[in-house]
Coordinates of C-alpha atoms and ligand atoms in Angstrom, one line a residue:
Chain A
X1 CA 40.9 -132.2 90.6
X2 CA 41.9 -128.9 89.1
X3 CA 42.0 -125.9 91.4
X4 CA 40.3 -123.0 89.7
X5 CA 40.7 -120.4 92.4
X6 CA 43.3 -119.9 95.1
X7 CA 42.9 -116.8 97.3
X8 CA 45.3 -116.2 100.2
X9 CA 44.9 -113.8 103.0
X10 CA 43.1 -111.2 101.1
X11 CA 42.6 -107.8 102.7
X12 CA 41.0 -104.7 101.2
X13 CA 41.0 -101.3 102.7
X14 CA 38.9 -98.6 101.0
X15 CA 40.1 -95.1 101.6
X16 CA 37.3 -92.5 101.9
X17 CA 38.9 -89.1 102.3
X18 CA 41.3 -89.6 105.1
X19 CA 39.4 -92.4 106.7
X20 CA 40.4 -96.1 106.0
X21 CA 37.5 -98.5 105.7
X22 CA 38.6 -102.1 106.1
X23 CA 36.2 -104.2 104.0
X24 CA 38.1 -107.5 104.0
X25 CA 40.3 -108.6 106.9
X26 CA 42.2 -111.7 105.7
X27 CA 40.2 -114.1 103.6
X28 CA 41.5 -117.3 102.2
X29 CA 39.6 -119.5 99.8
X30 CA 40.2 -122.4 97.5
X31 CA 37.7 -123.5 94.8
X32 CA 38.0 -126.7 92.8
X33 CA 36.8 -127.2 89.3
X34 CA 33.1 -127.9 89.1
X35 CA 32.3 -126.4 92.5
X36 CA 29.1 -124.5 93.1
X37 CA 29.7 -122.2 96.1
X38 CA 27.4 -119.9 97.9
X39 CA 28.6 -116.9 99.9
X40 CA 26.3 -115.6 102.5
X41 CA 26.4 -112.9 105.1
X42 CA 24.8 -109.7 106.2
X43 CA 24.9 -106.6 104.1
X44 CA 28.2 -104.7 104.2
X45 CA 30.3 -107.7 105.4
X46 CA 32.5 -107.6 102.3
X47 CA 30.9 -110.1 99.9
X48 CA 30.8 -107.9 96.8
X49 CA 34.3 -106.6 97.5
X50 CA 35.6 -110.1 97.6
X51 CA 33.8 -111.0 94.4
X52 CA 35.2 -107.9 92.6
X53 CA 38.7 -108.9 93.8
X54 CA 38.3 -112.4 92.6
X55 CA 37.2 -111.1 89.2
X56 CA 40.1 -108.6 88.9
X57 CA 37.8 -105.6 88.9
X58 CA 39.6 -104.4 92.1
X59 CA 43.0 -105.1 93.5
X60 CA 43.5 -106.3 97.0
X61 CA 45.4 -104.3 99.6
X62 CA 47.3 -107.4 100.5
X63 CA 47.1 -111.1 99.6
X64 CA 47.2 -113.0 96.4
X65 CA 44.8 -114.5 93.9
X66 CA 45.4 -117.2 91.4
X67 CA 42.8 -118.0 88.8
X68 CA 43.2 -121.2 86.9
X69 CA 47.0 -121.0 87.5
X70 CA 47.4 -117.4 86.6
X71 CA 48.5 -114.8 89.1
X72 CA 45.9 -112.1 89.2
X73 CA 47.5 -110.0 91.9
X74 CA 50.9 -109.7 90.2
X75 CA 49.4 -108.7 86.9
X76 CA 49.2 -105.3 85.4
X77 CA 45.8 -103.7 84.8
X78 CA 45.8 -104.7 81.2
X79 CA 46.8 -108.3 82.1
X80 CA 44.1 -108.5 84.7
X81 CA 41.5 -107.4 82.1
X82 CA 42.9 -110.1 79.8
X83 CA 42.6 -112.8 82.4
X84 CA 39.0 -111.7 83.1
X85 CA 38.2 -111.8 79.4
X86 CA 39.5 -115.4 79.1
X87 CA 38.6 -116.9 82.5
X88 CA 35.7 -115.1 84.2
X89 CA 32.0 -114.6 83.6
X90 CA 30.1 -112.1 85.7
X91 CA 26.4 -112.2 86.5
X92 CA 25.0 -109.2 88.4
X93 CA 21.9 -108.4 90.5
X94 CA 20.9 -105.8 87.9
X95 CA 21.3 -108.0 84.9
X96 CA 23.5 -105.4 83.2
X97 CA 22.6 -106.2 79.6
X98 CA 23.2 -103.7 76.8
X99 CA 19.7 -102.1 76.4
X100 CA 20.3 -101.2 72.7
X101 CA 21.2 -104.8 71.7
X102 CA 18.9 -107.8 71.4
X103 CA 19.5 -110.9 73.5
X104 CA 21.5 -112.3 70.6
X105 CA 23.4 -109.1 70.2
X106 CA 24.4 -109.2 73.8
X107 CA 25.7 -112.7 73.5
X108 CA 27.6 -111.9 70.3
X109 CA 29.2 -108.8 71.8
X110 CA 30.5 -110.9 74.7
X111 CA 31.7 -113.5 72.1
X112 CA 33.5 -110.8 70.1
X113 CA 35.2 -109.4 73.1
X114 CA 36.2 -112.9 74.2
X115 CA 37.4 -113.7 70.7
X116 CA 39.6 -110.6 70.9
X117 CA 43.0 -111.0 69.5
X118 CA 42.7 -114.8 69.2
X119 CA 40.6 -114.0 66.1
X120 CA 37.6 -116.2 66.9
X121 CA 35.3 -113.3 66.3
X122 CA 32.3 -115.3 65.2
X123 CA 32.2 -117.2 68.5
X124 CA 31.1 -120.8 68.6
X125 CA 27.6 -121.1 67.2
X126 CA 27.1 -124.6 68.4
X127 CA 28.0 -123.7 72.0
X128 CA 25.7 -120.7 71.7
X129 CA 22.8 -122.8 70.5
X130 CA 23.3 -125.4 73.3
X131 CA 23.4 -122.7 76.0
X132 CA 20.3 -121.0 74.6
X133 CA 18.4 -124.3 74.5
X134 CA 19.4 -125.2 78.1
X135 CA 18.3 -121.7 79.2
X136 CA 15.1 -121.9 77.2
X137 CA 15.8 -118.7 75.4
X138 CA 15.6 -119.8 71.8
X139 CA 12.5 -117.8 71.0
X140 CA 13.7 -114.7 72.9
X141 CA 16.8 -114.2 70.8
X142 CA 15.6 -111.1 68.9
X143 CA 14.1 -109.3 71.9
X144 CA 15.7 -106.4 73.5
X145 CA 16.1 -106.4 77.3
X146 CA 13.2 -104.1 77.9
X147 CA 11.0 -106.6 76.0
X148 CA 12.0 -109.4 78.4
X149 CA 10.9 -110.2 82.0
X150 CA 13.4 -109.9 84.8
X151 CA 13.8 -113.6 84.8
X152 CA 14.4 -113.8 81.1
X153 CA 16.9 -110.9 81.3
X154 CA 18.9 -112.7 84.0
X155 CA 18.9 -115.9 81.9
X156 CA 20.3 -113.9 79.0
X157 CA 22.9 -112.5 81.4
X158 CA 23.8 -116.1 82.5
X159 CA 23.9 -117.2 78.9
X160 CA 26.3 -114.3 78.1
X161 CA 28.5 -115.3 81.1
X162 CA 28.7 -119.1 80.2
X163 CA 28.8 -118.9 76.4
X164 CA 32.6 -118.4 76.3
X165 CA 33.3 -121.3 78.6
X166 CA 34.8 -119.3 81.5
X167 CA 36.8 -121.1 84.1
X168 CA 34.7 -119.4 86.8
X169 CA 31.3 -117.7 87.0
X170 CA 31.0 -114.9 89.6
X171 CA 27.4 -114.1 90.5
X172 CA 26.5 -111.2 92.8
X173 CA 23.0 -111.8 94.2
X174 CA 21.6 -112.9 90.8
X175 CA 18.1 -113.4 92.2
X176 CA 18.1 -110.2 94.2
X177 CA 15.8 -108.4 91.7
X178 CA 13.6 -111.4 90.9
X179 CA 10.3 -112.6 92.4
X180 CA 10.1 -116.1 93.9
X181 CA 9.0 -117.8 90.8
X182 CA 11.6 -116.3 88.5
X183 CA 14.2 -116.8 91.2
X184 CA 13.5 -120.5 91.2
X185 CA 13.8 -120.7 87.4
X186 CA 17.1 -118.8 87.3
X187 CA 18.5 -120.8 90.2
X188 CA 17.6 -124.0 88.4
X189 CA 19.5 -122.7 85.4
X190 CA 22.6 -122.0 87.5
X191 CA 22.4 -125.6 88.7
X192 CA 21.9 -126.8 85.2
X193 CA 25.0 -125.1 84.1
X194 CA 26.9 -126.6 87.0
X195 CA 25.7 -130.1 86.2
X196 CA 25.9 -130.1 82.4
X197 CA 29.1 -128.2 81.9
X198 CA 30.8 -128.8 85.2
X199 CA 30.8 -125.0 85.4
X200 CA 32.5 -123.6 88.5
X201 CA 30.3 -121.0 90.1
X202 CA 30.7 -118.6 93.1
X203 CA 27.4 -117.0 94.0
X204 CA 26.6 -114.4 96.6
X205 CA 23.1 -114.8 97.9
X206 CA 20.8 -113.8 100.7
X207 CA 18.4 -116.6 99.8
X208 CA 18.7 -119.7 102.0
X209 CA 16.9 -121.8 99.4
X210 CA 19.4 -120.7 96.8
X211 CA 22.3 -121.5 99.1
X212 CA 20.8 -124.9 99.7
X213 CA 21.2 -125.8 96.0
X214 CA 24.9 -125.1 96.2
X215 CA 27.5 -127.7 97.1
X216 CA 29.3 -125.5 99.6
X217 CA 28.2 -122.5 101.7
X218 CA 30.6 -119.9 103.1
X219 CA 29.4 -117.5 105.8
X220 CA 31.0 -114.1 106.1
X221 CA 31.0 -111.4 108.9
X222 CA 32.9 -108.2 109.1
X223 CA 35.2 -108.9 106.3
X224 CA 36.1 -112.4 107.4
X225 CA 34.9 -115.9 106.7
X226 CA 33.3 -117.3 109.8
X227 CA 32.0 -120.6 108.7
X228 CA 33.6 -122.3 105.8
X229 CA 31.1 -125.0 105.0
X230 CA 32.1 -128.6 104.2
X231 CA 32.4 -129.6 100.6
X232 CA 29.5 -131.7 99.4
X233 CA 30.3 -134.5 96.9
X234 CA 27.6 -135.3 94.5
Chain B
X1 CA 24.0 -108.4 63.3
X2 CA 23.7 -105.0 64.6
X3 CA 26.8 -103.8 66.3
X4 CA 27.0 -101.8 69.5
X5 CA 28.1 -98.8 67.4
X6 CA 25.1 -98.7 65.0
X7 CA 22.7 -99.7 67.8
X8 CA 23.9 -96.7 69.9
X9 CA 23.5 -94.3 66.9
X10 CA 20.0 -95.6 66.3
X11 CA 19.2 -95.4 70.0
X12 CA 19.8 -91.6 70.0
X13 CA 19.0 -90.5 66.4
X14 CA 18.5 -86.9 67.3
X15 CA 21.9 -86.6 69.1
X16 CA 23.5 -88.5 66.2
X17 CA 21.9 -86.2 63.7
X18 CA 22.8 -83.0 65.5
X19 CA 26.4 -84.1 65.7
X20 CA 26.4 -85.1 62.1
X21 CA 25.0 -81.7 61.3
X22 CA 28.0 -80.1 63.1
X23 CA 30.3 -82.1 60.9
X24 CA 28.3 -81.2 57.9
X25 CA 28.6 -77.5 58.7
X26 CA 32.4 -77.8 58.7
X27 CA 32.3 -79.6 55.3
X28 CA 29.9 -77.0 53.9
X29 CA 32.1 -74.1 55.0
X30 CA 35.1 -75.6 53.3
X31 CA 33.3 -76.6 50.1
X32 CA 31.3 -73.4 49.6
X33 CA 34.2 -71.0 50.3
X34 CA 36.8 -72.8 48.3
X35 CA 34.2 -73.5 45.6
X36 CA 33.3 -69.8 45.4
X37 CA 36.9 -68.6 45.5
X38 CA 37.9 -71.0 42.7
X39 CA 34.8 -70.2 40.7
X40 CA 35.3 -66.4 40.9
X41 CA 39.0 -66.5 40.1
X42 CA 38.5 -69.0 37.2
X43 CA 35.6 -67.0 35.9
X44 CA 37.7 -63.8 36.0
X45 CA 40.6 -65.6 34.4
X46 CA 38.6 -67.1 31.6
X47 CA 37.1 -63.7 30.7
X48 CA 40.5 -62.1 30.9
X49 CA 42.1 -64.8 28.7
X50 CA 39.6 -64.1 25.9
X51 CA 41.1 -60.5 25.6
X52 CA 43.4 -60.8 22.7
X53 CA 45.1 -57.4 23.0
X54 CA 48.7 -58.0 24.1
X55 CA 49.2 -54.7 25.8
X56 CA 47.1 -52.4 28.0
X57 CA 48.0 -48.7 27.9
X58 CA 47.0 -46.6 30.9
X59 CA 47.9 -43.3 32.4
X60 CA 47.7 -44.2 36.0
X61 CA 50.9 -45.9 37.2
X62 CA 49.4 -46.7 40.6
X63 CA 47.0 -49.7 40.3
X64 CA 46.2 -52.6 38.0
X65 CA 42.9 -50.8 37.4
X66 CA 40.8 -53.9 37.2
X67 CA 38.3 -52.3 39.5
X68 CA 39.1 -48.7 38.7
X69 CA 36.4 -46.2 38.0
X70 CA 38.7 -43.6 36.7
X71 CA 38.3 -42.5 33.1
X72 CA 41.2 -40.0 32.9
X73 CA 43.1 -41.0 29.8
X74 CA 42.5 -38.9 26.7
X75 CA 41.1 -40.9 23.8
X76 CA 43.5 -39.3 21.4
X77 CA 46.3 -41.6 22.7
X78 CA 44.7 -44.3 20.6
X79 CA 45.6 -42.3 17.5
X80 CA 49.1 -41.8 18.7
X81 CA 49.5 -45.5 19.4
X82 CA 48.3 -46.5 16.0
X83 CA 51.1 -44.4 14.5
X84 CA 53.7 -46.6 16.2
X85 CA 55.0 -49.3 13.8
X86 CA 53.9 -52.8 14.8
X87 CA 50.6 -51.7 16.3
X88 CA 47.7 -53.4 14.6
X89 CA 44.8 -52.0 16.6
X90 CA 44.3 -49.5 19.5
X91 CA 40.9 -49.6 21.1
X92 CA 40.0 -47.1 23.9
X93 CA 38.0 -48.6 26.6
X94 CA 36.2 -47.5 29.8
X95 CA 35.6 -49.9 32.7
X96 CA 33.2 -48.9 35.4
X97 CA 32.0 -50.7 38.5
X98 CA 28.3 -50.2 38.6
X99 CA 26.0 -50.5 41.6
X100 CA 23.1 -52.8 41.5
X101 CA 22.6 -56.0 39.8
X102 CA 23.0 -59.5 41.3
X103 CA 26.1 -61.0 42.7
X104 CA 27.8 -58.9 45.4
X105 CA 25.7 -56.0 44.5
X106 CA 28.1 -54.5 41.9
X107 CA 29.2 -55.5 38.5
X108 CA 31.6 -54.2 35.9
X109 CA 30.4 -52.5 32.8
X110 CA 32.5 -51.7 29.8
X111 CA 32.3 -48.9 27.3
X112 CA 34.1 -49.7 24.0
X113 CA 33.5 -49.5 20.3
X114 CA 31.8 -52.8 19.7
X115 CA 33.0 -53.4 16.1
X116 CA 36.6 -52.9 16.9
X117 CA 36.5 -54.8 20.2
X118 CA 34.7 -57.8 18.5
X119 CA 37.2 -57.8 15.7
X120 CA 40.2 -57.6 18.0
X121 CA 39.0 -60.5 20.2
X122 CA 37.3 -62.7 17.6
X123 CA 33.9 -62.2 19.2
X124 CA 30.5 -62.4 17.5
X125 CA 26.9 -61.7 18.2
X126 CA 24.6 -64.7 18.6
X127 CA 21.5 -62.4 18.7
X128 CA 20.6 -58.8 17.9
X129 CA 23.2 -56.2 16.9
X130 CA 25.9 -54.1 18.4
X131 CA 25.2 -51.2 20.8
X132 CA 24.7 -47.8 19.1
X133 CA 22.4 -45.5 21.0
X134 CA 23.3 -44.0 24.4
X135 CA 20.9 -46.4 26.2
X136 CA 21.9 -49.6 24.4
X137 CA 24.0 -52.5 25.7
X138 CA 25.1 -55.9 24.6
X139 CA 25.6 -58.8 27.1
X140 CA 27.4 -62.1 27.0
X141 CA 25.6 -65.5 27.0
X142 CA 26.3 -66.2 30.6
X143 CA 24.7 -63.0 31.7
X144 CA 21.7 -63.6 29.4
X145 CA 21.3 -67.1 30.9
X146 CA 21.8 -66.2 34.5
X147 CA 19.6 -63.1 34.4
X148 CA 17.1 -64.5 31.9
X149 CA 17.7 -61.5 29.6
X150 CA 17.3 -61.5 25.8
X151 CA 17.3 -58.9 23.1
X152 CA 14.6 -56.3 23.8
X153 CA 14.8 -56.6 27.6
X154 CA 15.8 -53.8 29.9
X155 CA 18.3 -53.6 32.8
X156 CA 19.4 -51.0 35.3
X157 CA 22.9 -49.7 35.6
X158 CA 24.5 -46.8 37.5
X159 CA 21.9 -47.1 40.2
X160 CA 18.7 -46.6 38.4
X161 CA 19.4 -45.8 34.7
X162 CA 17.5 -48.0 32.3
X163 CA 19.4 -49.7 29.4
X164 CA 18.0 -51.8 26.7
X165 CA 19.7 -55.1 25.6
X166 CA 20.2 -55.0 21.8
X167 CA 22.5 -58.0 21.4
X168 CA 24.0 -61.1 23.0
X169 CA 27.6 -62.0 22.2
X170 CA 30.1 -64.9 22.6
X171 CA 32.6 -65.8 23.9
X172 CA 32.7 -64.0 27.3
X173 CA 35.5 -61.5 27.5
X174 CA 36.0 -58.8 30.2
X175 CA 32.8 -57.4 31.8
X176 CA 29.6 -59.1 30.8
X177 CA 27.8 -55.8 30.0
X178 CA 29.1 -53.5 27.2
X179 CA 27.9 -50.3 25.7
X180 CA 29.5 -48.0 23.2
X181 CA 32.3 -45.8 24.3
X182 CA 30.2 -42.7 23.6
X183 CA 27.4 -44.0 25.8
X184 CA 29.8 -44.6 28.6
X185 CA 31.4 -41.2 28.3
X186 CA 28.0 -39.7 28.3
X187 CA 27.0 -41.7 31.4
X188 CA 30.2 -40.7 33.3
X189 CA 30.3 -37.2 31.9
X190 CA 33.8 -37.8 30.7
X191 CA 33.9 -36.7 27.1
X192 CA 36.9 -37.8 25.1
X193 CA 38.3 -39.8 28.0
X194 CA 38.9 -43.5 28.5
X195 CA 40.3 -45.8 31.3
X196 CA 42.9 -47.5 29.0
X197 CA 43.6 -48.4 25.5
X198 CA 43.8 -52.0 24.3
X199 CA 46.8 -52.4 22.0
X200 CA 46.8 -55.3 19.6
X201 CA 50.1 -56.0 17.9
X202 CA 50.8 -57.2 14.4
X203 CA 53.3 -59.8 15.8
X204 CA 52.0 -61.1 19.2
X205 CA 55.4 -62.6 19.9
X206 CA 57.1 -59.2 20.2
X207 CA 55.0 -57.9 23.1
X208 CA 57.9 -57.1 25.5
X209 CA 59.9 -55.4 22.8
X210 CA 56.8 -53.4 21.7
X211 CA 56.0 -52.4 25.2
X212 CA 59.4 -50.8 25.5
X213 CA 59.0 -49.1 22.1
X214 CA 55.6 -47.7 23.1
X215 CA 57.1 -46.4 26.4
X216 CA 59.8 -44.6 24.5
X217 CA 57.3 -43.1 22.1
X218 CA 54.8 -42.0 24.7
X219 CA 56.7 -41.7 28.0
X220 CA 55.1 -41.2 31.4
X221 CA 52.3 -43.7 31.0
X222 CA 51.9 -47.2 32.2
X223 CA 52.3 -50.0 29.8
X224 CA 51.2 -53.5 31.0
X225 CA 51.3 -56.8 29.3
X226 CA 47.8 -58.4 29.4
X227 CA 49.2 -61.7 30.5
X228 CA 50.8 -60.0 33.6
X229 CA 47.5 -58.5 34.5
X230 CA 45.9 -61.9 34.4
X231 CA 48.5 -63.3 36.8
X232 CA 48.0 -60.3 38.9
X233 CA 44.4 -61.3 39.5
X234 CA 45.7 -64.1 41.8
X235 CA 48.3 -61.9 43.3
X236 CA 45.8 -59.1 43.9
X237 CA 44.1 -61.4 46.5
X238 CA 47.3 -62.4 48.4
X239 CA 45.5 -63.4 51.6
X240 CA 43.1 -65.7 49.9
X241 CA 45.3 -68.7 50.7
X242 CA 45.7 -67.7 54.3
X243 CA 41.9 -67.1 54.5
X244 CA 41.1 -70.5 53.1
X245 CA 43.6 -72.3 55.4
X246 CA 42.1 -70.5 58.4
X247 CA 38.7 -71.5 57.3
X248 CA 39.8 -75.1 57.0
X249 CA 41.3 -75.0 60.5
X250 CA 38.1 -73.6 61.9
X251 CA 36.0 -76.2 60.2
X252 CA 38.1 -78.9 61.7
X253 CA 37.7 -77.3 65.1
X254 CA 33.9 -77.1 64.7
X255 CA 33.6 -80.7 63.6
X256 CA 35.9 -81.9 66.4
X257 CA 34.2 -79.9 69.1
X258 CA 30.7 -80.9 68.1
X259 CA 31.6 -84.6 68.0
X260 CA 33.6 -84.3 71.2
X261 CA 30.6 -82.8 73.0
X262 CA 28.3 -85.5 71.6
X263 CA 30.6 -88.3 72.6
X264 CA 31.3 -86.7 76.0
X265 CA 27.6 -86.7 76.9
X266 CA 27.1 -90.2 75.5
X267 CA 29.8 -91.5 77.7
X268 CA 28.3 -90.0 80.8
X269 CA 25.0 -91.5 79.8
X270 CA 26.5 -94.9 79.2
X271 CA 28.9 -95.1 82.2
X272 CA 27.3 -98.3 83.4
X273 CA 27.6 -99.9 79.9
X274 CA 31.3 -99.1 79.9
X275 CA 31.5 -100.8 83.3
X276 CA 29.8 -103.9 81.8
X277 CA 32.3 -103.9 78.9
X278 CA 35.1 -103.9 81.5
X279 CA 33.5 -106.7 83.4
X280 CA 33.3 -108.7 80.1
X281 CA 37.0 -108.2 79.8
X282 CA 37.0 -105.6 77.1
X283 CA 40.5 -103.9 76.8
X284 CA 41.0 -100.2 76.8
X285 CA 41.7 -100.4 73.1
X286 CA 38.4 -102.1 72.5
X287 CA 36.5 -99.4 74.5
X288 CA 38.3 -96.5 72.8
X289 CA 37.7 -98.3 69.4
X290 CA 34.0 -98.6 69.9
X291 CA 33.6 -95.0 70.8
X292 CA 35.8 -93.7 68.0
X293 CA 34.0 -96.0 65.5
X294 CA 30.7 -94.5 66.6
X295 CA 32.2 -91.0 66.1
X296 CA 33.5 -91.9 62.7
X297 CA 30.1 -93.3 61.7
X298 CA 28.5 -90.0 62.7
X299 CA 31.2 -88.1 60.9
X300 CA 30.7 -90.2 57.7
X301 CA 27.0 -89.3 57.8
X302 CA 27.9 -85.7 58.4
X303 CA 30.4 -85.6 55.6
X304 CA 27.9 -87.1 53.1
X305 CA 25.3 -84.6 54.3
X306 CA 27.8 -81.8 54.0
X307 CA 28.6 -82.6 50.4
X308 CA 24.9 -82.9 49.5
X309 CA 24.1 -79.6 51.2
X310 CA 27.1 -77.9 49.6
X311 CA 26.2 -78.9 46.1
X312 CA 22.6 -78.0 46.6
X313 CA 23.4 -74.6 48.2
X314 CA 26.0 -73.9 45.5
X315 CA 23.5 -74.6 42.8
X316 CA 20.8 -72.5 44.4
X317 CA 23.2 -69.6 45.0
X318 CA 24.5 -69.8 41.5
X319 CA 21.0 -69.7 40.2
X320 CA 19.9 -66.9 42.4
X321 CA 23.0 -64.7 42.6
X322 CA 25.0 -65.7 39.5
X323 CA 28.0 -66.5 41.7
X324 CA 30.1 -69.2 40.0
X325 CA 31.0 -72.3 42.1
X326 CA 33.7 -74.6 41.0
X327 CA 34.5 -77.5 43.3
X328 CA 37.8 -79.3 43.2
X329 CA 38.6 -82.9 44.1
X330 CA 41.4 -81.8 46.3
X331 CA 39.3 -79.5 48.4
X332 CA 36.6 -82.1 48.5
X333 CA 39.1 -84.6 49.8
X334 CA 40.3 -82.0 52.3
X335 CA 36.8 -81.3 53.5
X336 CA 36.1 -85.1 53.9
X337 CA 39.3 -85.7 55.8
X338 CA 38.6 -82.7 58.1
X339 CA 35.1 -84.1 58.9
X340 CA 36.4 -87.6 59.6
X341 CA 39.6 -86.6 61.4
X342 CA 37.9 -83.8 63.4
X343 CA 35.2 -86.3 64.5
X344 CA 37.7 -89.1 65.4
X345 CA 40.0 -86.7 67.2
X346 CA 37.0 -85.1 69.0
X347 CA 36.0 -88.6 70.2
X348 CA 39.4 -89.5 71.4
X349 CA 39.4 -87.6 74.7
X350 CA 36.0 -88.8 75.8
X351 CA 36.9 -92.3 74.7
X352 CA 40.1 -92.4 76.7
X353 CA 38.3 -91.0 79.7
X354 CA 35.8 -93.8 79.3
X355 CA 38.5 -96.4 79.1
X356 CA 40.0 -95.0 82.3
X357 CA 36.8 -95.3 84.3
X358 CA 36.9 -97.5 87.4
X359 CA 35.0 -100.6 86.5
X360 CA 33.2 -101.1 89.9
X361 CA 32.0 -97.5 90.2
X362 CA 31.0 -97.5 86.6
X363 CA 28.9 -100.6 87.3
X364 CA 27.3 -98.9 90.3
X365 CA 26.5 -95.7 88.2
X366 CA 22.8 -94.9 88.1
Ligands
ADP1 N1 33.9 -97.9 96.9 C1 33.9 -98.0 98.3 N2 34.4 -97.0 99.0 C2 34.4 -97.0 100.3 N3 33.8 -98.0 101.0 C3 33.3 -99.1 100.4 C4 33.3 -99.1 98.9 N4 32.6 -100.2 98.5 C5 32.3 -100.8 99.7 N5 32.6 -100.2 100.8 C6 32.4 -100.6 102.2 O1 33.0 -101.8 102.3 C7 32.2 -102.7 103.1 C8 31.9 -103.9 102.3 O2 31.0 -103.6 101.2 P1 30.5 -104.7 100.2 O3 31.6 -105.5 99.8 O4 29.7 -104.0 99.2 O5 29.5 -105.5 101.1 P2 28.3 -106.5 100.8 O6 28.4 -106.8 99.3 O7 28.6 -107.7 101.6 O8 27.1 -105.9 101.2 C9 31.0 -101.8 103.5 O9 31.2 -101.3 104.8 C10 31.0 -100.8 102.5 O10 30.4 -99.6 103.0
MG2 MG1 27.0 -106.5 97.8

């Protein structure tokens, strides 16, 4: 099996004024292709910090990260952005869609950024159709985010993340802003992406039911992993 | 598909329009000022070129006298000039800058014997007759059209004196309003005086030689070649070029600053969206590109609006104040480039700032 993510001994210290705030205190983590991993832990224990490090939005104070064979920590800022463009899809608690663009416009923007210098500006229409069908968004394509429910917006955000076939999806409390019903729908969709596309997913969640749908659960406390759960084979 | 750029412009139409108006203002400044400068100097030049006298004989050696109000040359010099071999015609003339009327609030009036002047310059009347009485004038076709005057109408000169239009002539040459020399001498209370004498030569090719000859015969006066006076028109406004260049620079600055301000506010407003772009893996170049594209789109709208307003305003001003506007392709191109480059450069600083934002804090921005 292919290793998608290799993080070794990550630490992260934020500097606030003259005070050092340690957010991560030595975290190591391997994730294989097709894994669906939940990260749980109390607020402020460093979950988001770790996710941002894994996606190259932040650089660790020490430690190393390899994504799909590429060294993220040794890379320049531009190179990290490039790795993120090719390998990572983010899903946030706040959906983070472009409010001026329709659902389709949001997808196409992501596709055009992903196409980048490789010239595949038009994206892959077949892939887009399949993703939209699986996420049951076909009839919402021409709606703007404000015309969609929270659950629908998060499904568009998930579609935007998976449409470019990223090696890894990083989701930070994707159901944190949703009611129970919509949470269930969105979680089903995550699972669907994992099953159908063998999509590797790391998801931060407070929701035990959400975590229960994952194949592995990691517990964090005070910037450290306290309970690396066993891998579940399906 | 609607791009992020056009969607953003549509999202904030007022902001886009106000910025476009700033760019349009810059374009208007350049177009109207250069159009007016060109129009005025071409107009003056055309009217000067229709003067067929090769030599202008004046007493004053100090100025080119195009705007002079002095009538201090005795008319009898015309007779002396006619005695010189090679002189075909010598026509005494008074030019006077009169208050009132349209345009800048003053206009030139000429007092000259109509029959001689018309014969010298190959001019003819298209309506009415030449000026005879002390309250009669003829005007050229442009004046008739711009001021909606025709034979029989009245106009005011020298403040509030009423004159009657008795004829309309073509082509335009010198001041657009002409009366008889006697009428002008009467109005200025300068009997037997003139401003200068137009000298028409039998052989136009010998102008330089004849000028020297006249200087020998009647020393102590100023003898100018008409063609030198025409080139002096441009030289007499030596700072026009500097003025226009300054104007162009200021216009670029206005366009740039307006667009910069607009883009600057828009970037603060969209901090979180820039964070999203970064999370999606957009490079710095992509982010700068999107913002500059938006600025260029706004600038294009502004440039188009600026041209439309310039042409409209030029037409209205020409109609209302008889000021001639002549636009040139070169200045048009300059104005367009200023609008576009000003806008693009103005956007560059906010764009680079946006590209430098920290992704995580941009995503957390409320
Ligand atoms: N930008 C920052 N500057 C300073 N401290 C930060 C910053 N971001 C997070 N922290 C601190 O780091 C710790 C971990 O934060 P975070 O990763 O957001 O935790 P979680 O996502 O698990 O709630 C917290 O103590 C938080 O206050
Ligand atoms: Mg968090």
